[in-house]
């Protein structure tokens, strides 16, 4: 495994996303929630993955419970990230963080992220409460998610210190973060946590003929136009993957973690996917391959 050291933390370049755990949207069923998800977490730790990302809203607390159960006895192997959903009133922040910690079975959440900017309350309503949680040791670091650069900086101003990371959609299908967020993170010692790094499975190449059966099928990504536009990218991914005796998913992850200050948190529906994703940390893409992927995904 490769690690990224920044802002006083050491994170595996490949992490694990757990929105899938116990969530009805993904629809992976009870055997997945009750057995496979826990196996995925423990195998991730065995493979050197330490970054596990969850949120209070995933499965309405169920994901946090599953993760908490799976990491029992292995607290020191994990860098736990969870998220505060922007509903409710700012004064509830502490109780909500404590609720997440309780479900996770830990005294301290290593990274507590504001999931989205609140449509109702400005940074000055929430950030001082998060600062207080850092001071009392309930959380290790403050992070944000789905924040513009302007909003990220505003949070830092109010917090009076670094907001360690911004978790955003970032992949060969979504390169927006390269414009402002990533250069700023690289210059200032912050982190970009890339979510949906596989484009929710599209970059594995397995959904070009028929879309997935769950909520993903309704995304614009499966319209004929979108599929036709990404055909050259999918084809290049396949060729590069073959050259490395790797899979397309692994190449898509390797393209992301080649960038300084970026870590990825792919979800997994099966144990084998987790293992495959972890092994992507060992793939070194050539400059020509990266240029090709860059030009086809721009
Ligand atoms: P993703 O990681 O791009 O896609 C995950 C899905 O891709 C899996 O459920 C699996 O689905 C498929 N997959 C994974 N590994 C694979 C492999 N090696 N080969 C083939 N298929 C593979 O998308 P995501 O789940 O949306 O994002 C990852 C994590 O980011 C989430 O779990 C969550 O923690 C976080 N997230 C955060 C936000 C936010 O607002 N902050 C939003 C979205 C996600 P199938 O096998 O069913 O195809």
Coordinates of C-alpha atoms and ligand atoms in Angstrom, one line a residue, residues 17-20 26 28 53 58 83 115-116 145-146 167 195-201 204 206-207 216 249 265-267 269 273 276-277, ligand 1:
X17 CA -16.0 4.0 1.1
X18 CA -18.9 2.5 3.0
X19 CA -22.0 4.2 1.7
X20 CA -22.9 0.8 0.4
X26 CA -27.4 0.3 -3.3
X28 CA -26.9 -5.2 -1.9
X53 CA -15.0 6.7 5.2
X58 CA -25.4 6.1 5.2
X83 CA -19.7 13.1 8.2
X115 CA -21.1 16.5 4.3
X116 CA -22.5 19.4 2.3
X145 CA -17.2 17.6 1.5
X146 CA -18.8 18.9 -1.6
X167 CA -14.2 15.1 -0.1
X195 CA -15.4 9.9 -3.9
X196 CA -17.0 7.9 -6.7
X197 CA -13.5 7.3 -8.1
X198 CA -14.8 4.6 -10.3
X199 CA -17.7 6.7 -11.5
X200 CA -19.9 4.3 -9.4
X201 CA -18.7 1.3 -11.4
X204 CA -14.8 -0.8 -14.6
X206 CA -18.9 -3.6 -17.1
X207 CA -21.9 -1.3 -17.7
X216 CA -27.4 4.2 -10.7
X249 CA -10.9 -0.1 -12.3
X265 CA -12.3 5.9 -1.3
X266 CA -13.9 3.4 -3.7
X267 CA -16.8 1.4 -2.4
X269 CA -19.8 -4.8 -3.5
X273 CA -13.3 -5.8 -5.6
X276 CA -8.4 -5.5 -6.6
X277 CA -8.8 -1.8 -5.6
Ligands
LIG1 P1 -17.4 4.2 -6.6 O1 -16.5 4.0 -5.5 O2 -16.9 4.9 -7.8 O3 -18.2 2.9 -7.1 C1 -18.4 1.9 -6.2 C2 -19.1 0.7 -6.9 O4 -18.3 0.3 -8.1 C3 -19.1 -0.5 -6.1 O5 -20.3 -0.5 -5.2 C4 -19.2 -1.6 -7.1 O6 -20.5 -1.7 -7.6 C5 -18.3 -1.1 -8.2 N1 -16.9 -1.5 -8.0 C6 -16.0 -1.2 -7.0 N2 -14.8 -1.8 -7.2 C7 -14.9 -2.4 -8.4 C8 -14.0 -3.2 -9.1 N3 -12.7 -3.4 -8.7 N4 -14.4 -3.7 -10.3 C9 -15.6 -3.5 -10.8 N5 -16.6 -2.8 -10.1 C10 -16.2 -2.2 -8.9 O7 -18.6 5.1 -6.1 P2 -19.3 5.5 -4.7 O8 -19.6 4.3 -4.0 O9 -20.3 6.5 -5.0 O10 -18.1 6.3 -4.0 C11 -17.3 5.7 -3.0 C12 -17.5 6.2 -1.6 O11 -17.4 7.6 -1.6 C13 -18.8 5.8 -1.0 O12 -18.9 4.5 -0.5 C14 -18.9 6.9 0.1 O13 -18.1 6.5 1.2 C15 -18.2 8.1 -0.6 N6 -19.2 9.1 -1.2 C16 -19.3 10.3 -0.7 C17 -20.1 11.2 -1.2 C18 -20.2 12.6 -0.6 O14 -21.2 13.3 -0.8 N7 -19.3 12.9 0.3 C19 -21.0 10.9 -2.3 C20 -20.8 9.6 -2.9 C21 -19.9 8.7 -2.3 P3 -21.1 -2.9 -8.5 O15 -20.3 -4.1 -8.2 O16 -22.5 -3.1 -8.0 O17 -21.1 -2.5 -9.9

